[in-house]
Short mmCIF file of C-alpha atoms and ligand atoms in Angstrom, two decimals:
data_model
loop_
_atom_site.label_atom_id
_atom_site.label_comp_id
_atom_site.label_asym_id
_atom_site.label_seq_id
_atom_site.Cartn_x
_atom_site.Cartn_y
_atom_site.Cartn_z
CA MET A 1 26.41 3.32 -4.31
CA ALA A 2 23.33 1.47 -5.31
CA THR A 3 22.19 1.39 -8.83
CA MET A 4 19.21 0.90 -11.04
CA ILE A 5 18.20 -2.39 -12.28
CA ILE A 6 17.58 -2.51 -15.96
CA GLU A 7 17.67 -5.64 -18.02
CA GLY A 8 20.82 -7.55 -17.22
CA GLU A 9 22.53 -4.23 -16.20
CA ARG A 10 23.13 -2.32 -13.05
CA VAL A 11 23.41 1.09 -13.92
CA GLY A 12 23.46 4.69 -12.80
CA ALA A 13 21.43 7.42 -14.31
CA VAL A 14 22.11 8.70 -17.88
CA SER A 15 22.30 12.28 -16.62
CA GLY A 16 24.85 10.96 -14.22
CA GLU A 17 23.11 12.65 -11.22
CA THR A 18 22.81 10.79 -7.86
CA TYR A 19 21.05 11.87 -4.56
CA GLN A 20 21.12 10.47 -0.82
CA VAL A 21 18.86 8.40 0.96
CA LYS A 22 18.73 9.23 4.78
CA ASP A 23 17.88 7.17 8.00
CA PRO A 24 14.58 9.14 9.36
CA ALA A 25 15.65 8.22 13.08
CA THR A 26 18.91 9.80 12.77
CA GLY A 27 19.52 11.85 9.64
CA GLU A 28 22.71 9.81 8.62
CA VAL A 29 23.29 8.82 5.11
CA VAL A 30 22.39 5.21 4.23
CA ASP A 31 23.40 5.38 0.67
CA GLU A 32 23.58 7.22 -2.62
CA VAL A 33 21.43 6.23 -5.50
CA PRO A 34 21.09 7.44 -9.12
CA LYS A 35 18.63 10.13 -9.89
CA GLY A 36 17.06 8.74 -13.00
CA GLY A 37 15.02 10.78 -15.41
CA PRO A 38 12.95 10.20 -18.60
CA GLU A 39 15.70 8.95 -20.74
CA ASP A 40 16.21 5.94 -17.85
CA VAL A 41 12.57 5.12 -18.16
CA ASP A 42 12.91 4.89 -21.93
CA ARG A 43 15.44 2.42 -21.56
CA ALA A 44 13.72 0.43 -18.81
CA ALA A 45 10.40 0.51 -21.04
CA LYS A 46 12.34 -0.85 -24.13
CA ALA A 47 14.22 -3.46 -21.83
CA ALA A 48 10.64 -4.73 -20.51
CA GLN A 49 9.21 -5.05 -23.90
CA ARG A 50 12.16 -7.02 -25.10
CA ALA A 51 11.78 -9.48 -22.17
CA GLN A 52 8.10 -9.47 -22.45
CA ARG A 53 8.12 -11.27 -25.91
CA THR A 54 9.97 -14.45 -24.11
CA TRP A 55 8.35 -14.19 -20.62
CA GLY A 56 4.86 -13.69 -22.05
CA ARG A 57 5.22 -16.68 -24.25
CA LEU A 58 6.53 -19.04 -21.50
CA PRO A 59 4.14 -21.84 -20.80
CA ALA A 60 2.24 -20.75 -17.85
CA ALA A 61 3.23 -23.39 -15.67
CA GLU A 62 7.04 -22.51 -16.32
CA ARG A 63 6.00 -19.05 -15.36
CA ARG A 64 4.67 -20.48 -12.07
CA ARG A 65 7.79 -22.81 -11.25
CA ILE A 66 10.11 -19.80 -12.04
CA LEU A 67 7.91 -17.15 -9.54
CA HIS A 68 7.81 -20.10 -6.91
CA ARG A 69 11.79 -20.50 -6.84
CA ALA A 70 12.62 -16.91 -7.06
CA ALA A 71 9.86 -16.12 -4.26
CA GLU A 72 11.64 -18.60 -1.91
CA HIS A 73 14.81 -17.47 -2.64
CA MET A 74 13.94 -14.02 -1.86
CA LEU A 75 12.20 -15.20 1.68
CA SER A 76 15.76 -16.92 2.29
CA LYS A 77 17.10 -13.06 2.48
CA VAL A 78 14.36 -11.60 4.64
CA ASP A 79 16.78 -11.01 7.78
CA GLU A 80 19.22 -9.36 5.38
CA ILE A 81 16.53 -6.94 3.78
CA ALA A 82 14.48 -5.90 6.91
CA PRO A 83 17.29 -4.17 8.30
CA ILE A 84 17.67 -2.14 5.32
CA LEU A 85 13.90 -1.32 5.09
CA THR A 86 14.47 -0.03 8.83
CA ARG A 87 17.52 2.27 7.91
CA GLU A 88 15.80 3.82 5.15
CA GLN A 89 11.88 3.65 6.12
CA GLY A 90 12.09 4.06 10.01
CA LYS A 91 9.79 1.72 10.91
CA THR A 92 10.64 -1.34 13.73
CA LEU A 93 12.48 -4.32 12.70
CA LEU A 94 9.66 -6.36 13.63
CA GLU A 95 7.59 -4.09 10.90
CA SER A 96 10.39 -4.53 8.48
CA ARG A 97 10.47 -8.19 8.85
CA ILE A 98 6.66 -8.87 8.30
CA GLU A 99 6.85 -6.48 5.37
CA ALA A 100 9.76 -8.38 3.71
CA ARG A 101 8.17 -11.44 4.12
CA ARG A 102 4.99 -10.15 2.61
CA PHE A 103 6.72 -9.63 -0.65
CA GLY A 104 8.12 -12.99 -1.03
CA GLU A 105 4.30 -14.42 -0.02
CA ASN A 106 2.76 -12.20 -2.23
CA ILE A 107 5.27 -13.36 -5.44
CA ALA A 108 4.46 -16.92 -4.60
CA TRP A 109 0.45 -16.21 -4.32
CA PHE A 110 0.27 -14.74 -7.69
CA GLY A 111 2.79 -17.17 -9.04
CA ASP A 112 0.10 -19.71 -8.19
CA LEU A 113 -2.27 -18.23 -10.29
CA ALA A 114 0.26 -18.11 -13.26
CA ASP A 115 -1.35 -21.37 -14.88
CA LYS A 116 -4.84 -20.78 -13.89
CA VAL A 117 -6.08 -18.28 -16.42
CA HIS A 118 -9.68 -19.25 -17.51
CA GLY A 119 -11.71 -18.33 -20.36
CA GLU A 120 -15.05 -18.77 -21.65
CA TYR A 121 -17.06 -20.49 -24.39
CA VAL A 122 -20.01 -18.44 -25.81
CA SER A 123 -22.35 -20.10 -28.28
CA LEU A 124 -23.08 -17.94 -31.41
CA PRO A 125 -26.30 -17.69 -33.49
CA ASP A 126 -24.42 -19.39 -36.46
CA THR A 127 -24.18 -23.10 -35.52
CA GLY A 128 -21.13 -23.52 -37.74
CA ALA A 129 -19.22 -21.02 -35.66
CA PHE A 130 -18.28 -21.02 -32.00
CA GLY A 131 -17.28 -18.11 -29.98
CA LEU A 132 -14.28 -17.85 -26.76
CA VAL A 133 -13.30 -15.19 -24.66
CA ILE A 134 -9.61 -15.46 -23.79
CA ARG A 135 -7.28 -13.59 -21.70
CA ARG A 136 -3.86 -12.06 -22.77
CA PRO A 137 -1.05 -10.37 -21.05
CA ILE A 138 -1.44 -6.44 -21.12
CA GLY A 139 2.26 -5.85 -22.27
CA VAL A 140 4.76 -3.54 -20.20
CA THR A 141 3.19 -2.19 -16.97
CA GLY A 142 4.19 0.71 -14.51
CA ALA A 143 4.32 0.33 -11.01
CA ILE A 144 4.67 3.61 -8.62
CA VAL A 145 5.10 2.95 -5.29
CA PRO A 146 4.98 5.21 -2.02
CA TRP A 147 7.34 5.26 0.98
CA ASN A 148 5.08 3.84 3.64
CA PHE A 149 5.09 0.27 2.82
CA PRO A 150 7.60 0.26 0.03
CA LEU A 151 7.87 -3.62 -0.26
CA THR A 152 4.17 -4.61 0.32
CA LEU A 153 2.98 -2.05 -2.23
CA ALA A 154 5.67 -2.94 -4.97
CA ALA A 155 4.87 -6.70 -4.56
CA ASN A 156 0.88 -5.90 -5.27
CA LYS A 157 1.92 -4.42 -8.35
CA ILE A 158 4.74 -6.61 -9.70
CA ALA A 159 3.40 -10.12 -8.63
CA PRO A 160 -0.20 -10.06 -10.44
CA SER A 161 1.37 -8.32 -13.51
CA ILE A 162 4.41 -10.63 -14.38
CA ALA A 163 2.15 -13.79 -13.11
CA ALA A 164 0.13 -12.95 -15.74
CA GLY A 165 2.88 -12.62 -18.22
CA ASN A 166 3.53 -9.05 -18.36
CA CYS A 167 6.89 -6.91 -17.76
CA VAL A 168 7.41 -4.15 -15.26
CA VAL A 169 9.00 -0.77 -15.04
CA LEU A 170 8.83 -0.08 -10.96
CA LYS A 171 9.59 3.41 -9.53
CA PRO A 172 9.87 3.18 -5.61
CA ALA A 173 9.51 6.21 -3.68
CA THR A 174 12.27 8.61 -3.92
CA THR A 175 13.09 8.17 -0.15
CA THR A 176 12.95 4.52 0.06
CA PRO A 177 14.43 2.66 -2.95
CA LEU A 178 17.15 0.41 -1.10
CA SER A 179 15.14 -2.67 0.30
CA THR A 180 13.21 -2.76 -3.16
CA LEU A 181 16.25 -3.09 -4.92
CA LYS A 182 17.38 -5.99 -2.83
CA CYS A 183 14.02 -7.85 -3.11
CA VAL A 184 13.95 -7.52 -6.90
CA GLU A 185 17.83 -8.44 -7.21
CA ALA A 186 17.00 -11.78 -4.96
CA LEU A 187 14.21 -12.44 -7.21
CA ILE A 188 16.83 -12.39 -10.09
CA GLU A 189 19.25 -14.45 -8.25
CA GLY A 190 16.36 -16.85 -7.72
CA GLY A 191 15.85 -17.21 -11.27
CA LEU A 192 13.69 -14.66 -12.55
CA PRO A 193 15.00 -13.53 -16.15
CA GLU A 194 16.46 -10.17 -16.37
CA GLY A 195 14.31 -7.37 -17.89
CA VAL A 196 11.29 -9.17 -16.68
CA VAL A 197 11.33 -6.38 -13.43
CA ASN A 198 12.89 -3.26 -14.00
CA VAL A 199 13.58 -0.74 -11.54
CA VAL A 200 14.34 3.35 -12.00
CA LEU A 201 14.72 5.47 -9.16
CA GLY A 202 14.44 9.39 -8.88
CA PRO A 203 11.41 11.86 -8.48
CA ALA A 204 10.73 12.38 -12.07
CA THR A 205 10.55 8.90 -13.56
CA GLY A 206 6.95 8.43 -12.19
CA GLU A 207 5.55 11.09 -14.73
CA ALA A 208 7.89 9.39 -17.24
CA ILE A 209 6.40 6.27 -16.77
CA VAL A 210 2.80 7.51 -16.89
CA THR A 211 3.42 9.00 -20.21
CA HIS A 212 5.80 6.53 -21.88
CA PRO A 213 4.17 4.94 -24.93
CA LEU A 214 5.40 1.60 -24.47
CA ILE A 215 3.93 1.32 -20.94
CA ARG A 216 0.19 0.16 -21.25
CA LYS A 217 -0.89 0.38 -17.72
CA VAL A 218 0.01 2.09 -14.62
CA ALA A 219 -0.64 1.06 -11.15
CA LEU A 220 -0.08 3.96 -8.58
CA THR A 221 -0.28 3.90 -4.71
CA GLY A 222 0.02 7.28 -3.55
CA SER A 223 -2.04 10.48 -2.03
CA THR A 224 -5.35 11.51 -3.87
CA PRO A 225 -3.54 14.50 -5.03
CA THR A 226 -1.16 12.67 -7.12
CA GLY A 227 -3.68 10.10 -8.11
CA LYS A 228 -5.65 12.99 -9.91
CA ARG A 229 -2.36 13.97 -11.63
CA VAL A 230 -1.66 10.72 -12.74
CA MET A 231 -5.15 9.93 -14.03
CA ALA A 232 -5.14 13.28 -15.97
CA ALA A 233 -1.47 12.75 -17.49
CA ALA A 234 -2.45 8.90 -18.50
CA ALA A 235 -5.57 10.40 -20.33
CA PRO A 236 -3.90 11.63 -23.45
CA HIS A 237 -2.30 8.24 -23.90
CA LEU A 238 -5.64 6.38 -22.90
CA LYS A 239 -3.39 4.40 -20.53
CA LYS A 240 -5.23 1.74 -18.16
CA VAL A 241 -4.97 3.00 -14.47
CA THR A 242 -5.13 1.72 -11.23
CA LEU A 243 -5.60 3.99 -8.40
CA GLU A 244 -4.87 3.03 -4.60
CA LEU A 245 -4.93 6.59 -2.92
CA GLY A 246 -5.56 8.20 0.24
CA GLY A 247 -7.99 7.10 2.99
CA SER A 248 -9.73 8.25 6.10
CA ASP A 249 -10.95 5.10 7.18
CA PRO A 250 -13.76 5.20 10.05
CA CYS A 251 -14.31 2.91 12.81
CA ILE A 252 -17.51 2.32 14.90
CA VAL A 253 -17.76 0.80 18.02
CA LEU A 254 -21.07 0.17 19.53
CA ASN A 255 -21.74 -0.42 23.40
CA ASP A 256 -22.47 -4.30 22.98
CA ALA A 257 -18.82 -4.68 21.59
CA ASP A 258 -16.10 -6.48 23.07
CA LEU A 259 -13.73 -3.56 24.17
CA ASP A 260 -10.70 -5.48 24.91
CA ALA A 261 -10.68 -6.80 21.50
CA ALA A 262 -11.63 -3.62 19.73
CA ALA A 263 -8.98 -1.38 21.89
CA LYS A 264 -6.34 -3.85 20.77
CA ALA A 265 -7.04 -4.02 16.94
CA ILE A 266 -7.77 -0.02 16.91
CA SER A 267 -4.57 0.69 18.47
CA THR A 268 -2.59 -1.50 15.95
CA GLY A 269 -4.94 -0.28 13.30
CA ARG A 270 -3.88 3.31 14.22
CA PHE A 271 -0.23 3.24 15.43
CA PHE A 272 1.49 0.51 13.38
CA ASN A 273 3.85 1.89 11.08
CA CYS A 274 3.84 5.09 13.23
CA GLY A 275 0.50 5.64 11.81
CA GLN A 276 1.71 6.14 8.27
CA ALA A 277 -0.66 3.52 6.73
CA CYS A 278 -3.40 3.92 3.87
CA LEU A 279 -5.39 1.27 5.80
CA ALA A 280 -5.41 2.67 9.08
CA ILE A 281 -8.11 3.85 11.52
CA LYS A 282 -8.26 7.51 10.97
CA ARG A 283 -11.48 8.27 12.66
CA LEU A 284 -13.02 6.57 15.61
CA TYR A 285 -16.80 6.74 16.41
CA VAL A 286 -17.83 5.32 20.07
CA GLN A 287 -21.39 5.05 21.34
CA GLU A 288 -21.74 7.06 24.52
CA GLY A 289 -22.17 3.74 26.70
CA VAL A 290 -18.78 2.69 26.14
CA PHE A 291 -16.76 5.77 25.31
CA ASP A 292 -14.76 6.19 28.78
CA ALA A 293 -14.32 2.47 28.82
CA LEU A 294 -12.84 2.38 25.42
CA LEU A 295 -10.61 5.51 25.77
CA GLU A 296 -9.20 4.06 28.89
CA ARG A 297 -7.90 0.99 27.18
CA LEU A 298 -6.58 2.80 24.05
CA VAL A 299 -4.61 5.25 26.42
CA GLU A 300 -3.16 2.38 28.32
CA ARG A 301 -2.14 0.77 24.95
CA ALA A 302 -0.76 4.08 23.75
CA LYS A 303 1.48 4.55 26.84
CA ARG A 304 3.39 1.08 25.86
CA LEU A 305 4.36 2.60 22.45
CA LYS A 306 7.98 3.51 23.37
CA PRO A 307 9.18 5.57 20.26
CA GLY A 308 12.57 5.08 19.06
CA HIS A 309 15.34 3.79 16.31
CA GLY A 310 13.81 0.91 14.41
CA LEU A 311 16.58 -1.33 14.81
CA ASP A 312 16.83 -0.90 18.62
CA GLN A 313 14.69 -3.86 20.17
CA ALA A 314 12.67 -1.53 22.87
CA THR A 315 11.31 0.42 20.28
CA ARG A 316 7.36 0.11 19.89
CA MET A 317 7.30 2.84 17.15
CA GLY A 318 9.86 4.37 14.83
CA PRO A 319 9.96 7.82 14.04
CA MET A 320 7.77 9.52 11.11
CA HIS A 321 9.44 9.31 7.69
CA THR A 322 10.11 12.77 6.79
CA ALA A 323 10.25 16.16 8.78
CA ASP A 324 7.55 17.43 6.36
CA GLN A 325 5.45 14.39 6.96
CA ARG A 326 5.64 15.20 10.98
CA ALA A 327 4.89 18.77 10.46
CA GLU A 328 1.73 18.11 8.62
CA VAL A 329 0.33 15.73 11.36
CA GLU A 330 1.45 18.42 13.97
CA ALA A 331 -0.43 20.84 12.01
CA GLN A 332 -3.49 18.74 11.90
CA VAL A 333 -3.40 18.17 15.83
CA GLN A 334 -3.05 21.88 16.51
CA ASP A 335 -6.04 22.83 14.10
CA ALA A 336 -7.94 20.49 16.06
CA VAL A 337 -6.94 21.85 19.56
CA ALA A 338 -7.66 25.41 18.26
CA ARG A 339 -11.21 24.39 17.40
CA GLY A 340 -11.91 23.09 20.83
CA ALA A 341 -10.49 19.50 21.03
CA LYS A 342 -8.44 17.92 24.03
CA ILE A 343 -5.73 16.16 24.06
CA VAL A 344 -6.14 13.14 26.28
CA TYR A 345 -2.62 11.40 25.58
CA GLY A 346 0.51 12.20 24.02
CA GLY A 347 1.02 15.43 22.00
CA GLY A 348 4.22 17.00 21.10
CA ARG A 349 7.70 14.76 20.39
CA PRO A 350 9.43 12.68 22.94
CA GLU A 351 12.34 14.49 24.63
CA GLY A 352 15.87 13.35 25.09
CA PRO A 353 19.38 13.36 22.87
CA GLU A 354 18.47 9.98 21.27
CA TYR A 355 15.28 11.79 19.69
CA ALA A 356 17.05 14.91 18.76
CA SER A 357 18.06 14.07 14.89
CA GLY A 358 15.04 12.19 14.00
CA HIS A 359 11.51 13.14 13.03
CA PHE A 360 10.19 11.46 16.51
CA ILE A 361 6.55 12.17 17.52
CA ASN A 362 4.60 10.89 20.52
CA PRO A 363 1.44 8.82 19.62
CA THR A 364 -1.50 11.05 20.42
CA ILE A 365 -5.12 10.61 21.40
CA LEU A 366 -7.62 13.53 21.35
CA VAL A 367 -11.34 13.73 22.16
CA ASP A 368 -13.96 16.53 21.58
CA VAL A 369 -12.54 16.93 17.95
CA PRO A 370 -15.12 19.10 15.66
CA ASP A 371 -16.45 17.63 12.37
CA ASP A 372 -14.83 20.38 10.55
CA SER A 373 -11.51 20.26 11.79
CA ARG A 374 -8.45 18.82 9.65
CA MET A 375 -8.08 15.87 11.49
CA VAL A 376 -11.96 14.77 10.22
CA THR A 377 -11.74 16.15 7.10
CA GLU A 378 -8.16 15.35 5.52
CA GLU A 379 -6.43 12.10 5.99
CA VAL A 380 -4.09 12.02 8.83
CA PHE A 381 -0.94 10.00 7.85
CA GLY A 382 0.66 9.76 11.29
CA PRO A 383 0.17 8.34 14.86
CA ALA A 384 -2.72 10.78 16.15
CA LEU A 385 -6.29 9.24 16.61
CA PRO A 386 -9.48 11.69 17.17
CA VAL A 387 -12.00 9.74 19.06
CA MET A 388 -15.63 10.98 18.76
CA ARG A 389 -18.84 10.41 20.67
CA ILE A 390 -21.99 8.91 19.15
CA LYS A 391 -25.69 8.22 20.32
CA ASP A 392 -26.27 5.66 17.84
CA LEU A 393 -25.58 3.19 14.80
CA ASP A 394 -27.25 5.80 12.50
CA GLU A 395 -25.24 8.71 13.85
CA GLY A 396 -21.88 6.46 13.48
CA ILE A 397 -22.79 5.61 9.58
CA ALA A 398 -23.83 9.20 8.67
CA ARG A 399 -20.66 10.67 10.05
CA ALA A 400 -18.29 7.65 8.95
CA ASN A 401 -19.82 8.10 5.46
CA ALA A 402 -19.30 12.01 5.68
CA THR A 403 -15.93 12.17 3.90
CA ASN A 404 -14.56 12.17 0.20
CA PHE A 405 -12.61 9.17 1.16
CA GLY A 406 -13.50 5.51 0.72
CA LEU A 407 -10.56 3.04 1.38
CA GLY A 408 -11.23 0.85 4.64
CA SER A 409 -13.78 1.11 7.31
CA SER A 410 -14.72 -1.47 10.45
CA ILE A 411 -17.09 -1.90 13.16
CA TRP A 412 -17.19 -3.49 16.41
CA THR A 413 -20.38 -4.90 17.87
CA SER A 414 -22.02 -8.05 18.96
CA SER A 415 -25.20 -7.31 16.98
CA MET A 416 -25.39 -9.09 13.86
CA ARG A 417 -28.06 -6.68 12.62
CA ALA A 418 -25.82 -3.93 13.37
CA ALA A 419 -22.81 -5.12 11.66
CA HIS A 420 -24.76 -6.27 8.52
CA ARG A 421 -26.31 -2.70 8.11
CA ALA A 422 -22.43 -1.32 8.38
CA VAL A 423 -21.35 -3.89 5.85
CA LEU A 424 -24.46 -2.65 3.50
CA GLU A 425 -24.24 1.02 4.06
CA LEU A 426 -20.44 2.19 5.12
CA GLU A 427 -18.89 3.56 1.68
CA ALA A 428 -15.59 1.80 1.49
CA GLY A 429 -13.85 -0.73 -0.56
CA TYR A 430 -13.43 -2.95 2.85
CA THR A 431 -15.22 -3.60 6.00
CA TRP A 432 -14.17 -5.51 8.94
CA VAL A 433 -16.30 -6.57 11.43
CA ASN A 434 -14.79 -7.27 14.77
CA ALA A 435 -11.52 -7.75 13.20
CA LEU A 436 -8.40 -6.05 12.80
CA GLN A 437 -7.88 -4.09 9.67
CA VAL A 438 -5.61 -5.96 7.54
CA ALA A 439 -5.70 -6.75 3.83
CA HIS A 440 -5.67 -10.34 2.96
CA ASP A 441 -4.17 -11.68 -0.04
CA GLU A 442 -7.27 -13.48 -0.99
CA LEU A 443 -9.56 -10.65 -0.96
CA PRO A 444 -9.75 -7.78 -3.67
CA PHE A 445 -8.56 -4.48 -2.08
CA GLY A 446 -9.12 -1.31 -3.31
CA GLY A 447 -11.18 2.00 -2.76
CA THR A 448 -14.46 4.12 -3.84
CA LYS A 449 -15.06 7.81 -3.88
CA GLU A 450 -11.55 9.61 -3.84
CA SER A 451 -9.69 6.77 -2.60
CA GLY A 452 -9.40 5.49 -5.93
CA PHE A 453 -10.31 2.58 -8.17
CA GLY A 454 -9.22 -0.81 -9.41
CA LYS A 455 -8.23 -3.48 -7.12
CA GLU A 456 -4.97 -5.16 -5.81
CA HIS A 457 -5.03 -8.46 -4.13
CA GLY A 458 -7.18 -11.45 -5.16
CA LEU A 459 -8.15 -13.19 -8.32
CA GLU A 460 -9.28 -9.57 -9.26
CA ALA A 461 -6.10 -7.98 -9.35
CA PHE A 462 -4.69 -10.95 -11.21
CA TYR A 463 -7.04 -10.18 -14.14
CA GLN A 464 -6.86 -6.61 -14.15
CA TYR A 465 -3.32 -7.53 -15.67
CA THR A 466 -4.95 -9.28 -18.39
CA GLU A 467 -7.06 -8.26 -21.42
CA GLN A 468 -9.95 -10.10 -22.55
CA LYS A 469 -10.04 -10.88 -26.41
CA SER A 470 -13.29 -12.27 -28.52
CA VAL A 471 -12.30 -14.63 -30.58
CA VAL A 472 -14.78 -16.28 -33.30
CA TYR A 473 -14.07 -19.60 -34.93
CA GLY A 474 -15.94 -20.04 -38.19
CA GLU A 475 -15.69 -22.78 -40.69
CA LEU A 476 -12.44 -24.63 -39.81
P1 NAD B 1 2.47 10.27 -3.06
O1 NAD B 1 1.35 10.62 -4.00
O2 NAD B 1 3.32 11.67 -2.54
O3 NAD B 1 3.77 9.45 -3.86
C1 NAD B 1 3.41 8.22 -4.33
C2 NAD B 1 4.29 7.90 -5.54
O4 NAD B 1 3.86 8.42 -6.68
C3 NAD B 1 5.68 8.30 -5.37
O5 NAD B 1 6.91 7.37 -5.73
C4 NAD B 1 6.15 9.56 -5.90
O6 NAD B 1 7.20 9.76 -6.35
C5 NAD B 1 5.19 9.43 -7.32
N1 NAD B 1 4.62 10.44 -7.93
C6 NAD B 1 4.39 11.54 -7.05
N2 NAD B 1 3.77 12.33 -8.12
C7 NAD B 1 3.86 11.73 -9.34
C8 NAD B 1 3.55 12.17 -10.49
N3 NAD B 1 2.94 13.43 -10.89
N4 NAD B 1 3.38 11.38 -11.39
C9 NAD B 1 3.71 9.83 -11.30
N5 NAD B 1 4.40 9.71 -10.26
C10 NAD B 1 4.30 10.68 -9.16
O7 NAD B 1 2.64 9.59 -1.92
P2 NAD B 1 3.54 9.32 -0.74
O8 NAD B 1 3.54 10.74 0.26
O9 NAD B 1 4.80 8.70 -0.91
O10 NAD B 1 2.82 8.12 0.10
C11 NAD B 1 1.48 8.44 1.10
C12 NAD B 1 0.08 8.50 0.38
O11 NAD B 1 -0.15 7.13 -0.22
C13 NAD B 1 -1.02 8.33 1.47
O12 NAD B 1 -2.45 9.58 0.69
C14 NAD B 1 -1.37 7.29 1.60
O13 NAD B 1 -2.95 7.14 1.96
C15 NAD B 1 -1.29 7.07 0.36
N6 NAD B 1 -1.35 5.28 0.21
C16 NAD B 1 -2.43 4.57 -0.29
C17 NAD B 1 -2.50 3.00 -0.21
C18 NAD B 1 -3.73 2.23 -0.89
O14 NAD B 1 -3.23 1.27 -1.00
N7 NAD B 1 -4.84 2.88 -1.01
C19 NAD B 1 -1.55 2.65 0.37
C20 NAD B 1 -0.52 3.14 0.93
C21 NAD B 1 -0.47 4.55 0.93
#
């Protein structure tokens, strides 16, 4: 049985309760884990606070060296960790390898920043005094992670936090704790001091992190309704929050686009991870002149996405993570069809004994999806793509922005003028122009509108794990 990681100990829940983690492709039990609660979060927060006194005071260059060694050790374990991620989450082994690598790379990327904290000198009216603005660690930070990219999204929070000298209480999603535990264990084996990252498990630990008085900042990746609850629960404690929430990313394709490149990127952008990605192309707006040609290419690509168990070499798309998630996507597709949409590829579930016990679904492409259907107004967190016809860029931008979400967005065109208009006018935290929707370590990532606020990735994320302090030196 797996355990939680709290300071130097590998522990069960104080309550003694446990729950099972199951394989989404077969329903088999993968492992049993502790079902922690507020008492366990309290232990972890106190452990993190103790560790922070030492970690936060280490010479920054030493923190950088420790993080690099730990990341390197973790990266040497990718082949061990990836199959565990596939078994608990469902994604293909290739997707798991990419994700496990991203965990280690992210720790190393922020590790490099550990000794590059800069402040400012500010002149003051009194010539005998001078002012400084310095940056300090915040203290203990909380990290709450969803199940779709358990490792990437944990690293996005842990890495900038510990590089800046904080310690962390991390809560993976209830259904995907195992690969996260392995990653954190590998960092500790690689030299990360015990207590710098503590892992608690169980559904009730999320709320306990948000309300724990020792935890000074909480970073959540999750759905928009969860983000609203977390923000409300953090308010009485005036706790800092970073909220990376749901999205319904629009993609606009104009008549002058490179259709082969666009089809490739859109197919990956929608169907990667069985469509369970926050940054995913969830609404496609195609100009009339290339509508049929692009659709044909997308259907050809969807045909190659063979569903199956993620550990099977032939699989190109794993199952959905839970039965509820699949039912939600199926209901959204049915709603669109009831309002007049047509399924041009997929729909339904794959048939055969190998699919009987898993949450499998076919990649699905629809046309004539009305703007008031659930597929357009809500986030579609699965492999179903509504393709909408537009007359021109004006219509594309207006319909792209007609949503409460504002996470990613993209445009395919060979016109610099059109691209630049989209960059300026699309209401989103990211716009890709003729490029695959991938978040880069170097660029700040985060949403606007109901997709949340605060940044992960980039220098901006690092600085959001520090606090500025003004200093006045008077007569010395
Ligand atoms: P979720 O909101 O149900 O859960 C996310 C995490 O929050 C889980 O660990 C959960 O246990 C915890 N949680 C739930 N309620 C809580 C509460 N009241 N207080 C504290 N913690 C609580 O999300 P999910 O279903 O696991 O993930 C899918 C959602 O995440 C989608 O909406 C997706 O778009 C979003 N997401 C966003 C990003 C991004 O970077 N913007 C990335 C990936 C996923």
